[in-house]
Short mmCIF file of C-alpha atoms in Angstrom, two decimals:
data_model
loop_
_atom_site.label_atom_id
_atom_site.label_comp_id
_atom_site.label_asym_id
_atom_site.label_seq_id
_atom_site.Cartn_x
_atom_site.Cartn_y
_atom_site.Cartn_z
CA MET A 1 108.14 65.02 119.17
CA LEU A 2 110.29 67.87 120.18
CA SER A 3 112.92 65.56 121.47
CA PHE A 4 112.98 63.85 118.32
CA LEU A 5 113.23 67.19 116.30
CA ARG A 6 116.32 67.86 118.80
CA SER A 7 118.02 64.73 117.97
CA LEU A 8 118.46 65.62 113.96
CA THR A 9 121.34 67.46 112.83
CA PRO A 10 120.99 71.42 111.86
CA SER A 11 120.49 70.54 107.90
CA GLN A 12 117.96 67.88 108.83
CA GLN A 13 115.94 70.36 110.96
CA VAL A 14 116.11 72.95 108.14
CA GLY A 15 114.65 70.43 105.74
CA ALA A 16 112.04 69.22 108.02
CA LEU A 17 111.29 72.93 108.40
CA PHE A 18 110.72 73.63 104.60
CA VAL A 19 108.67 70.34 104.28
CA SER A 20 106.33 71.73 106.86
CA VAL A 21 106.10 75.22 105.49
CA PHE A 22 105.41 73.58 101.82
CA GLY A 23 102.88 71.31 103.09
CA LEU A 24 101.16 74.36 104.88
CA LEU A 25 101.30 76.54 101.99
CA ALA A 26 100.14 73.57 99.71
CA ILE A 27 97.16 73.06 101.90
CA ILE A 28 95.95 76.86 102.20
CA SER A 29 96.27 77.14 98.44
CA ILE A 30 94.23 74.13 97.55
CA ALA A 31 91.64 75.44 99.94
CA ALA A 32 91.80 78.77 98.15
CA PHE A 33 91.64 77.23 94.98
CA LEU A 34 88.52 74.91 95.65
CA LEU A 35 86.83 78.25 96.96
CA THR A 36 86.83 79.45 93.50
CA PHE A 37 84.39 77.19 92.51
CA ARG A 38 81.75 78.86 94.68
CA THR A 39 79.13 80.34 92.32
CA ARG A 40 78.51 83.96 92.42
CA SER A 41 74.86 85.20 92.37
CA ASP A 42 74.99 88.81 93.87
CA ALA A 43 77.37 91.53 94.24
CA ARG A 44 78.57 90.70 97.46
CA ASP A 45 80.08 87.29 96.11
CA GLU A 46 81.50 89.18 93.34
CA SER A 47 83.12 91.32 95.60
CA ARG A 48 84.16 87.97 97.75
CA HIS A 49 85.87 86.62 94.56
CA GLU A 50 87.76 89.73 94.04
CA GLU A 51 89.09 89.39 97.57
CA LEU A 52 89.92 85.84 96.77
CA ARG A 53 91.87 86.82 93.62
CA ASN A 54 94.17 89.35 95.49
CA PHE A 55 94.50 86.61 98.26
CA ARG A 56 95.43 84.04 95.68
CA ARG A 57 98.04 86.81 94.33
CA LEU A 58 99.33 87.05 97.80
CA LEU A 59 99.78 83.24 97.92
CA GLY A 60 101.79 83.52 94.82
CA THR A 61 104.42 85.82 96.04
CA SER A 62 104.85 83.65 99.34
CA TRP A 63 105.33 80.24 96.86
CA PHE A 64 107.87 82.29 95.21
CA MET A 65 109.57 83.40 98.37
CA VAL A 66 109.38 80.44 100.18
CA THR A 67 110.90 78.46 96.96
CA VAL A 68 113.58 80.81 96.35
CA PHE A 69 114.77 80.42 100.07
CA TRP A 70 114.52 76.60 99.88
CA ALA A 71 116.44 76.95 96.65
CA ALA A 72 119.01 79.17 98.30
CA TRP A 73 119.57 77.04 101.40
CA ALA A 74 119.61 73.78 99.33
CA ALA A 75 122.17 74.98 96.96
CA GLY A 76 124.95 75.66 99.75
CA ASP A 77 126.35 79.02 100.99
CA LEU A 78 127.74 80.03 97.88
CA MET A 79 124.72 79.28 95.43
CA GLY A 80 122.46 80.98 97.98
CA THR A 81 124.57 83.96 97.98
CA LEU A 82 124.82 84.28 94.21
CA LEU A 83 121.02 83.97 93.99
CA PHE A 84 120.27 86.63 96.32
CA ALA A 85 122.83 88.67 94.20
CA LEU A 86 120.78 87.82 91.07
CA ILE A 87 117.54 89.05 92.95
CA ALA A 88 119.02 92.49 93.85
CA PHE A 89 120.34 92.99 90.41
CA LEU A 90 116.91 92.51 89.00
CA ALA A 91 115.45 94.57 91.51
CA LEU A 92 117.95 97.23 91.18
CA ARG A 93 117.76 97.10 87.21
CA GLU A 94 113.66 97.64 87.72
CA PHE A 95 114.55 100.68 90.17
CA ILE A 96 117.01 102.38 87.70
CA THR A 97 114.50 101.58 84.74
CA LEU A 98 111.91 103.77 86.51
CA SER A 99 114.26 106.71 87.67
CA PRO A 100 115.21 107.99 84.36
CA THR A 101 119.18 108.81 84.53
CA ARG A 102 121.14 111.36 82.45
CA ARG A 103 123.62 110.16 80.01
CA ALA A 104 126.54 111.37 82.22
CA ASP A 105 125.23 108.85 84.85
CA HIS A 106 126.32 105.91 82.80
CA ARG A 107 129.66 105.36 84.34
CA SER A 108 128.19 105.69 87.86
CA LEU A 109 125.61 103.20 86.75
CA VAL A 110 128.13 100.72 85.47
CA LEU A 111 129.89 101.13 88.73
CA ALA A 112 126.71 100.15 90.62
CA PHE A 113 125.73 97.18 88.73
CA PHE A 114 129.10 95.70 87.96
CA VAL A 115 131.16 96.68 90.75
CA VAL A 116 129.36 97.68 94.06
CA LEU A 117 126.89 94.83 93.73
CA PRO A 118 129.56 91.81 93.61
CA VAL A 119 131.86 93.38 96.36
CA GLN A 120 128.87 93.34 98.66
CA PHE A 121 127.75 90.07 98.19
CA TRP A 122 131.43 88.84 98.08
CA LEU A 123 131.72 90.57 101.42
CA ALA A 124 128.74 88.68 102.74
CA ALA A 125 129.83 85.37 101.13
CA THR A 126 133.07 85.44 102.97
CA ARG A 127 131.63 86.84 106.19
CA HIS A 128 133.74 90.14 106.16
CA PHE A 129 130.89 91.51 108.27
CA ASP A 130 132.59 94.80 109.45
CA LEU A 131 133.61 95.99 106.12
CA PHE A 132 130.20 94.49 104.56
CA THR A 133 128.31 96.71 107.18
CA VAL A 134 130.16 99.67 106.19
CA PHE A 135 131.08 99.48 102.50
CA ILE A 136 127.97 100.94 101.12
CA PRO A 137 127.20 103.46 103.23
CA VAL A 138 130.83 104.94 103.78
CA TYR A 139 133.01 104.26 100.87
CA VAL A 140 130.31 103.82 97.90
CA PHE A 141 128.38 106.61 99.01
CA LEU A 142 131.32 108.85 98.79
CA ALA A 143 133.11 107.56 95.41
CA LEU A 144 129.92 107.52 93.49
CA PRO A 145 129.51 111.25 93.56
CA VAL A 146 133.01 111.49 92.59
CA ALA A 147 132.28 109.40 89.51
CA SER A 148 129.45 111.62 88.43
CA ALA A 149 131.47 114.91 89.10
CA LEU A 150 134.21 113.37 86.77
CA GLY A 151 131.26 112.96 84.24
CA GLY A 152 131.19 116.61 84.18
CA ASP A 153 127.38 116.90 84.01
CA THR A 154 126.36 119.08 87.05
CA GLN A 155 122.65 119.55 86.04
CA ARG A 156 120.52 118.18 88.85
CA PHE A 157 123.64 116.47 90.59
CA LEU A 158 122.52 116.14 93.80
CA GLU A 159 119.00 114.84 92.62
CA ARG A 160 120.73 112.50 90.27
CA ASN A 161 123.37 111.08 92.81
CA ALA A 162 120.56 110.81 95.58
CA LYS A 163 118.53 108.62 93.01
CA LEU A 164 121.11 106.15 92.35
CA GLN A 165 122.33 105.87 96.19
CA TRP A 166 119.00 104.94 96.94
CA GLY A 167 118.49 102.17 94.47
CA ILE A 168 121.65 101.09 95.91
CA VAL A 169 120.47 101.14 99.35
CA VAL A 170 117.38 99.27 99.00
CA CYS A 171 118.17 96.74 96.21
CA ILE A 172 121.84 95.77 97.09
CA TYR A 173 122.73 96.83 100.55
CA GLY A 174 119.35 95.82 101.83
CA MET A 175 119.27 92.60 99.66
CA SER A 176 122.53 91.54 100.75
CA HIS A 177 121.70 90.96 104.25
CA VAL A 178 119.55 88.32 103.71
CA PRO A 179 122.48 85.77 102.49
CA ALA A 180 124.54 87.64 105.37
CA LEU A 181 121.73 86.44 107.97
CA LEU A 182 122.37 83.02 106.43
CA LEU A 183 125.74 82.79 107.38
CA LEU A 184 125.62 84.43 110.49
CA ASP A 185 127.12 82.40 113.23
CA PHE A 186 126.47 82.13 116.74
CA SER A 187 128.74 79.27 117.89
CA GLN A 188 128.56 80.42 121.52
CA ARG A 189 124.59 79.92 121.50
CA ASN A 190 125.23 76.34 119.90
CA PHE A 191 123.47 77.78 116.91
CA THR A 192 126.04 77.24 114.40
CA GLY A 193 124.87 75.76 110.87
CA LYS A 194 121.13 77.06 111.65
CA GLY A 195 121.33 80.70 109.89
CA ALA A 196 118.57 79.23 107.67
CA PHE A 197 116.39 79.47 110.53
CA LEU A 198 117.09 83.23 111.06
CA VAL A 199 116.13 83.99 107.62
CA PHE A 200 113.16 81.84 107.65
CA PHE A 201 112.10 83.64 111.08
CA MET A 202 112.26 87.18 109.62
CA VAL A 203 110.89 86.32 106.55
CA PHE A 204 107.95 84.43 107.84
CA VAL A 205 107.10 87.24 110.52
CA ILE A 206 107.36 90.07 107.92
CA GLN A 207 105.37 88.15 105.72
CA THR A 208 102.63 87.54 108.33
CA CYS A 209 102.37 91.17 109.17
CA MET A 210 101.96 91.92 105.65
CA VAL A 211 99.23 89.42 104.83
CA VAL A 212 97.08 90.17 108.17
CA GLN A 213 97.56 93.78 107.05
CA HIS A 214 96.25 93.50 103.94
CA LEU A 215 93.44 91.20 104.57
CA LEU A 216 92.24 93.27 107.46
CA THR A 217 92.43 96.39 105.33
CA ARG A 218 90.37 94.62 102.74
CA ARG A 219 87.79 93.67 105.57
CA LEU A 220 87.55 97.04 107.56
CA ARG A 221 87.66 99.44 105.02
CA ARG A 222 88.90 102.18 107.07
CA PRO A 223 89.80 105.49 105.57
CA PRO A 224 93.39 105.64 104.64
CA SER A 225 95.67 107.18 107.12
CA ILE A 226 98.15 108.66 104.41
CA PRO A 227 95.97 109.02 101.66
CA GLY A 228 98.93 110.70 99.81
CA VAL A 229 100.96 107.58 99.59
CA SER A 230 98.63 104.68 99.95
CA SER A 231 94.97 104.29 99.28
CA SER A 232 94.81 101.28 101.70
CA PHE A 233 97.27 102.05 104.54
CA ASN A 234 95.72 102.45 107.89
CA TRP A 235 97.21 102.84 111.13
CA PRO A 236 94.52 100.04 112.90
CA CYS A 237 95.13 97.51 110.36
CA TRP A 238 98.90 98.19 110.54
CA ALA A 239 99.02 97.60 114.23
CA ALA A 240 96.91 94.36 113.92
CA GLY A 241 99.62 93.22 111.44
CA MET A 242 102.48 94.27 113.73
CA ALA A 243 100.61 92.49 116.68
CA ALA A 244 100.11 89.28 114.48
CA GLY A 245 104.14 89.52 113.36
CA SER A 246 105.13 89.67 116.61
CA LEU A 247 103.19 87.13 118.33
CA LEU A 248 104.25 84.54 115.34
CA GLY A 249 107.91 85.63 116.63
CA GLY A 250 107.20 84.55 119.88
CA ALA A 251 105.66 81.51 118.95
CA LEU A 252 108.76 80.57 116.56
CA SER A 253 111.23 81.42 119.51
CA PHE A 254 111.94 77.75 119.81
CA ILE A 255 113.83 77.57 116.18
CA THR A 256 115.97 80.76 117.09
CA PRO A 257 118.83 81.50 119.48
CA PHE A 258 116.52 83.97 121.47
CA THR A 259 114.25 83.78 124.65
CA LEU A 260 110.63 84.22 124.27
CA GLY A 261 110.59 87.82 124.95
CA GLN A 262 113.71 88.44 123.01
CA ALA A 263 111.84 86.86 119.83
CA VAL A 264 108.82 88.99 120.20
CA GLY A 265 111.17 91.81 120.23
CA MET A 266 113.07 91.13 117.76
CA ALA A 267 109.83 90.15 115.19
CA ALA A 268 108.48 93.29 116.05
CA ILE A 269 111.64 95.20 114.92
CA ALA A 270 111.51 93.55 111.35
CA CYS A 271 107.92 93.81 111.01
CA ALA A 272 108.03 97.38 111.42
CA ALA A 273 110.98 97.88 109.20
CA GLY A 274 109.46 95.85 106.46
CA SER A 275 106.07 97.09 106.53
CA LEU A 276 107.04 100.81 106.73
CA GLY A 277 109.62 100.21 104.37
CA HIS A 278 106.89 98.91 101.88
CA LEU A 279 105.20 102.16 102.53
CA VAL A 280 108.45 104.04 101.61
CA MET A 281 108.53 102.36 98.30
CA LYS A 282 105.02 102.95 97.66
CA ALA A 283 105.56 106.54 98.05
CA LEU A 284 108.30 106.27 95.93
CA LYS A 285 106.33 104.70 93.21
CA ARG A 286 103.42 107.29 93.47
CA ASP A 287 106.24 110.14 92.82
CA ARG A 288 107.19 108.13 89.68
CA GLY A 289 103.41 108.00 88.75
CA VAL A 290 103.21 104.31 88.43
CA PRO A 291 101.35 101.55 90.38
CA ALA A 292 104.00 99.03 90.36
CA TRP A 293 107.78 98.80 89.41
CA GLY A 294 108.81 97.56 86.00
CA PRO A 295 107.87 99.03 82.46
CA ARG A 296 104.35 100.46 82.17
CA ALA A 297 102.61 96.99 81.67
CA ALA A 298 104.03 93.97 83.27
CA VAL A 299 104.51 91.31 80.45
CA THR A 300 107.54 89.09 81.63
CA GLY A 301 107.97 87.17 84.80
CA ALA A 302 110.91 89.75 85.83
CA ASN A 303 108.59 92.58 86.28
CA GLY A 304 107.10 93.75 89.66
CA LEU A 305 109.93 92.01 91.62
CA LEU A 306 110.76 95.06 93.57
CA ASP A 307 107.01 94.77 94.66
CA ARG A 308 107.62 91.55 96.23
CA VAL A 309 110.98 92.09 97.81
CA ASP A 310 110.82 95.70 99.05
CA ALA A 311 109.81 95.10 102.53
CA LEU A 312 112.67 92.37 102.89
CA CYS A 313 114.95 95.03 101.72
CA PHE A 314 114.22 97.14 104.23
CA GLY A 315 113.42 94.65 107.20
CA ALA A 316 116.90 92.48 106.70
CA PRO A 317 119.49 95.24 107.02
CA ILE A 318 117.69 96.22 110.38
CA PHE A 319 116.98 92.87 111.86
CA PHE A 320 120.57 91.85 110.90
CA HIS A 321 122.33 94.52 112.59
CA SER A 322 119.93 94.36 115.78
CA VAL A 323 120.59 90.70 115.98
CA ARG A 324 124.52 91.26 115.85
CA TRP A 325 124.53 94.21 117.86
CA TYR A 326 122.36 92.80 120.99
CA PHE A 327 123.95 89.52 120.78
CA GLY A 328 127.39 90.25 119.49
CA ALA A 329 127.54 87.56 116.77
CA MET B 1 127.49 75.41 66.26
CA LEU B 2 129.34 78.35 67.69
CA ALA B 3 126.77 80.79 65.76
CA LYS B 4 124.18 78.71 67.45
CA ALA B 5 126.06 78.93 70.83
CA MET B 6 126.68 82.70 70.27
CA SER B 7 123.05 83.60 69.79
CA LEU B 8 122.01 81.68 72.71
CA PHE B 9 124.49 84.07 74.90
CA LEU B 10 123.63 86.93 73.21
CA LEU B 11 119.81 86.21 73.79
CA GLY B 12 120.70 85.55 77.60
CA LEU B 13 122.87 88.65 78.04
CA VAL B 14 120.05 90.89 76.23
CA ARG B 15 117.31 89.51 78.30
CA LEU B 16 119.54 89.95 81.60
CA LEU B 17 120.35 93.66 80.71
CA THR B 18 117.18 94.47 79.25
CA GLY B 19 114.59 92.28 79.76
CA ALA B 20 113.61 92.29 75.88
CA GLN B 21 110.10 92.28 75.71
CA ALA B 22 107.92 92.34 73.18
CA ARG B 23 104.56 93.66 73.21
CA TRP B 24 102.37 93.11 70.22
CA TYR B 25 99.95 95.63 70.28
CA GLY B 26 98.49 95.76 66.74
CA CYS B 27 98.94 92.36 65.26
CA PRO B 28 99.59 89.07 66.38
CA PRO B 29 103.45 87.68 66.01
CA LYS B 30 102.81 85.64 62.86
CA ALA B 31 104.87 83.88 60.36
CA GLU B 32 104.09 85.91 57.23
CA GLN B 33 106.50 88.19 55.20
CA ARG B 34 106.75 91.31 56.79
CA ILE B 35 108.74 94.43 57.07
CA TYR B 36 109.17 95.59 60.67
CA PHE B 37 110.51 99.49 60.53
CA ALA B 38 111.31 101.18 64.09
CA ASN B 39 113.07 104.02 65.45
CA HIS B 40 116.82 103.71 65.90
CA GLN B 41 118.85 105.33 68.74
CA SER B 42 121.11 103.07 69.49
CA HIS B 43 123.58 100.03 67.91
CA ALA B 44 121.70 97.94 70.12
CA ASP B 45 118.73 98.27 68.45
CA LEU B 46 119.28 95.66 66.21
CA VAL B 47 120.03 93.24 68.82
CA MET B 48 117.11 94.27 70.98
CA ILE B 49 114.54 93.76 68.30
CA TRP B 50 116.04 90.53 67.02
CA ALA B 51 115.86 89.02 70.59
CA ALA B 52 112.31 90.30 71.24
CA LEU B 53 111.06 88.25 68.32
CA PRO B 54 110.02 84.73 69.11
CA GLN B 55 112.24 81.88 68.40
CA GLU B 56 110.25 80.73 65.02
CA LEU B 57 110.38 84.42 63.37
CA ARG B 58 113.61 85.00 64.45
CA SER B 59 114.98 82.51 61.92
CA ILE B 60 112.95 83.81 58.98
CA THR B 61 113.53 87.78 59.79
CA ARG B 62 116.79 89.32 58.81
CA PRO B 63 118.05 92.63 60.05
CA ILE B 64 119.57 95.41 58.08
CA ALA B 65 123.11 96.45 59.48
CA ALA B 66 125.22 99.20 58.02
CA ARG B 67 128.09 97.83 56.22
CA ASP B 68 130.64 100.70 57.50
CA TYR B 69 129.92 99.80 60.98
CA TRP B 70 129.26 96.18 61.44
CA THR B 71 132.30 95.23 58.98
CA THR B 72 135.09 96.90 60.79
CA SER B 73 135.96 93.88 62.75
CA ARG B 74 136.19 90.45 62.34
CA LEU B 75 133.69 89.49 65.38
CA ARG B 76 131.27 92.15 64.39
CA GLU B 77 131.30 90.74 60.92
CA TRP B 78 130.97 87.30 62.13
CA ILE B 79 128.00 88.23 64.32
CA THR B 80 125.95 90.00 61.70
CA THR B 81 126.64 87.23 59.00
CA ARG B 82 126.16 83.93 61.08
CA VAL B 83 124.32 84.89 63.96
CA PHE B 84 121.90 87.21 62.77
CA ASN B 85 122.01 86.62 59.13
CA ALA B 86 122.03 90.37 58.40
CA ILE B 87 121.73 92.06 55.18
CA TYR B 88 124.50 94.73 54.55
CA ILE B 89 123.17 98.03 53.06
CA ASP B 90 125.80 100.75 51.89
CA ARG B 91 125.01 104.26 53.85
CA ALA B 92 127.43 106.08 51.71
CA ARG B 93 126.04 106.04 48.34
CA THR B 94 128.49 104.90 45.75
CA GLY B 95 127.88 105.29 42.21
CA GLU B 96 124.66 104.10 40.15
CA GLN B 97 124.34 101.05 42.25
CA ASP B 98 120.91 100.60 43.85
CA PRO B 99 121.30 100.74 48.08
CA LEU B 100 118.41 98.96 48.11
CA GLU B 101 119.46 95.91 45.93
CA PRO B 102 120.36 93.61 48.78
CA LEU B 103 116.89 94.14 50.41
CA VAL B 104 114.96 93.52 47.12
CA GLN B 105 116.73 90.34 46.89
CA ALA B 106 115.95 89.37 50.39
CA LEU B 107 112.02 90.23 49.97
CA ALA B 108 112.19 88.36 46.66
CA SER B 109 113.16 85.20 48.36
CA GLY B 110 110.50 85.37 50.80
CA ASP B 111 112.42 86.49 54.00
CA SER B 112 111.33 89.23 56.63
CA ILE B 113 113.42 92.08 56.96
CA ILE B 114 113.97 94.71 60.20
CA LEU B 115 114.60 98.18 58.71
CA PHE B 116 115.49 101.34 60.61
CA PRO B 117 114.02 104.03 57.97
CA GLU B 118 115.64 107.11 59.45
CA GLY B 119 118.91 105.86 58.09
CA THR B 120 121.07 106.82 60.86
CA ARG B 121 120.93 106.69 64.57
CA GLY B 122 118.88 109.73 66.23
CA HIS B 123 119.42 111.58 69.41
CA ALA B 124 116.27 113.40 69.95
CA GLU B 125 113.03 112.22 71.50
CA GLU B 126 111.05 111.53 68.32
CA PRO B 127 112.91 109.77 65.15
CA GLN B 128 114.06 111.85 62.17
CA PRO B 129 112.09 112.35 58.98
CA PHE B 130 112.18 108.48 57.40
CA LYS B 131 114.20 107.89 54.31
CA ALA B 132 112.23 106.89 50.93
CA GLY B 133 113.55 103.14 51.22
CA LEU B 134 110.50 102.04 53.21
CA TYR B 135 108.35 103.69 50.52
CA ASN B 136 110.04 102.06 47.64
CA LEU B 137 109.99 98.80 49.11
CA ALA B 138 106.34 98.79 49.78
CA LEU B 139 105.73 99.75 46.21
CA ARG B 140 107.77 97.16 44.84
CA PHE B 141 106.51 94.27 47.23
CA PRO B 142 102.56 95.25 47.76
CA GLN B 143 102.08 91.56 49.45
CA VAL B 144 104.58 92.34 52.39
CA VAL B 145 102.84 93.29 55.73
CA LEU B 146 104.16 96.66 57.16
CA VAL B 147 104.48 96.54 60.79
CA PRO B 148 105.47 99.52 62.66
CA ALA B 149 107.79 98.81 65.87
CA TRP B 150 108.71 101.55 68.90
CA ILE B 151 112.07 100.45 70.73
CA ASP B 152 111.76 101.98 74.12
CA ASN B 153 114.74 103.14 76.53
CA VAL B 154 117.53 101.20 74.59
CA GLN B 155 119.41 104.78 74.34
CA ARG B 156 119.77 104.62 78.29
CA VAL B 157 121.50 100.85 77.98
CA MET B 158 124.40 101.80 75.80
CA PRO B 159 124.57 105.84 75.01
CA LYS B 160 126.56 106.72 72.17
CA GLY B 161 130.36 106.52 72.96
CA GLU B 162 130.19 103.87 75.83
CA VAL B 163 131.08 100.27 75.69
CA VAL B 164 129.78 99.25 78.76
CA PRO B 165 125.87 98.36 78.82
CA VAL B 166 123.91 99.21 81.84
CA PRO B 167 121.07 96.96 82.76
CA ILE B 168 117.63 99.02 82.35
CA LEU B 169 114.28 97.05 81.07
CA CYS B 170 113.53 97.67 77.51
CA SER B 171 110.52 97.02 75.10
CA VAL B 172 109.72 96.28 71.66
CA THR B 173 106.10 97.54 71.03
CA PHE B 174 104.62 96.16 67.53
CA GLY B 175 101.65 98.22 66.33
CA ALA B 176 98.94 97.72 63.66
CA PRO B 177 100.48 97.14 60.12
CA VAL B 178 100.26 100.06 57.69
CA ALA B 179 99.75 99.63 53.97
CA LEU B 180 100.46 101.75 50.92
CA ALA B 181 97.14 103.27 49.82
CA PRO B 182 96.76 103.31 45.94
CA GLY B 183 98.34 106.30 44.49
CA GLU B 184 99.70 107.40 47.82
CA ASP B 185 102.21 110.11 47.81
CA ARG B 186 105.61 109.32 48.83
CA HIS B 187 105.76 112.04 51.32
CA ALA B 188 102.28 111.27 53.04
CA PHE B 189 103.17 107.84 53.43
CA LEU B 190 106.66 108.23 54.91
CA ARG B 191 104.90 110.74 57.41
CA ARG B 192 102.08 108.41 58.22
CA ALA B 193 104.63 105.60 58.62
CA ARG B 194 106.54 107.55 61.18
CA ASP B 195 103.36 108.72 62.79
CA ALA B 196 102.75 104.97 63.36
CA VAL B 197 105.74 104.42 65.11
CA ILE B 198 105.62 107.55 67.35
CA ALA B 199 102.10 106.53 68.39
CA LEU B 200 103.32 103.34 69.79
CA ARG B 201 105.36 105.19 72.40
CA ASN B 202 102.68 105.94 74.75
CA VAL B 203 100.49 102.18 74.06
#
């Protein structure tokens, strides 16, 4: 079986990977769907149905993400990068909507959306990874306050700039590392053309960590560890999620350029960044007094996108840089 | 053909920039003759409410556009006439001509209209007092349903004086219809209509 898989070309291998993931998702979804037919007789059944509903919502997110990644991979490098640029654009739109800006911020916002975002993704697509790494934290961070200062409005100057820079870091910088990972080349390790495996590895371990954490939180009903930020987050469940994500990373080491131990370590780094990043975004939402990103009531499909991708936005840059730094790719 | 392409392009652009969400709270989107009246803070308001209406209502609903702004360039004029099928209105009152005349014609021929009863764009949080036009139209066309609407956030997309819009999610909330009570005073009615619009802000 393994020798047959090795005999395939890299793109055939990636294709086989997607087929198996879609198959697995389909089986789980059908099982979850069939469970909804169970009759409810008492309160316990009722709560179990509620749990199932939550689980199916999470499954929906997984379908969404797998489909996006498949489309990105199937459409080729350029289209893939464009797709993630669009996601970053929509996520930043949600972020800015909920962080009220002042009139004088208009020029800075135009810069963020129509200059910073395209340039960052262009740097990713053309593999200028050195400039790609410092473009936002160095150049943009110094240029944007200049644009704001030229706007002439000093009221809450620091706060306004901080908001915008945060939005840029999370939505543009974080998201742009996903296509960059897709394009990362380990030629010395016989890993050319398999960047999709790295993206899959990262997304799959982060998503597993989040799902396990979520399911355990529902089941164990421990008191929240940080009630000010999240009504569900607690350390034991988080640790279990981390363990599950890391172990899965070890099990998947055969699709990565890592050895078993390295794969576990990399998965742990990605899971920690992703799950704690999700927590940070929850704190930001709490501060704005909303349960989810997007306008007060979610009506169109575009809303709540940031909720779905925030773990990725935090996980991707840290995973990307630890891979590059460690392997010198 | 070109107008159709332009309308699709504008719809796509508005959806990409603002999401163009319609929230129907007091009434369903229905093909009856209506006057939609809303707060007015930006030139994009007209495009926004037009894009938020479903396709089949968009074709029978005509927005009101100020002649002095929307006819200053060929492109603006072409867009308002061919794409939006707008009704021009003169903001500067000239002589004895009734400024409501074009609206009366459109309503008499069975079209729905989109009206900004403040008359001009406001800067404040709350809309300015409504002008009498809405009352006069309600008096003349009692069978037309008056639907209040609140346009949220649009002023952030393109503040006065800026040319490049910024992507920010906006929504249009449509509320329960308001009817002119028999013998109702003009001021009382306009205040009630304005309150109905403001009330939608927090739905």
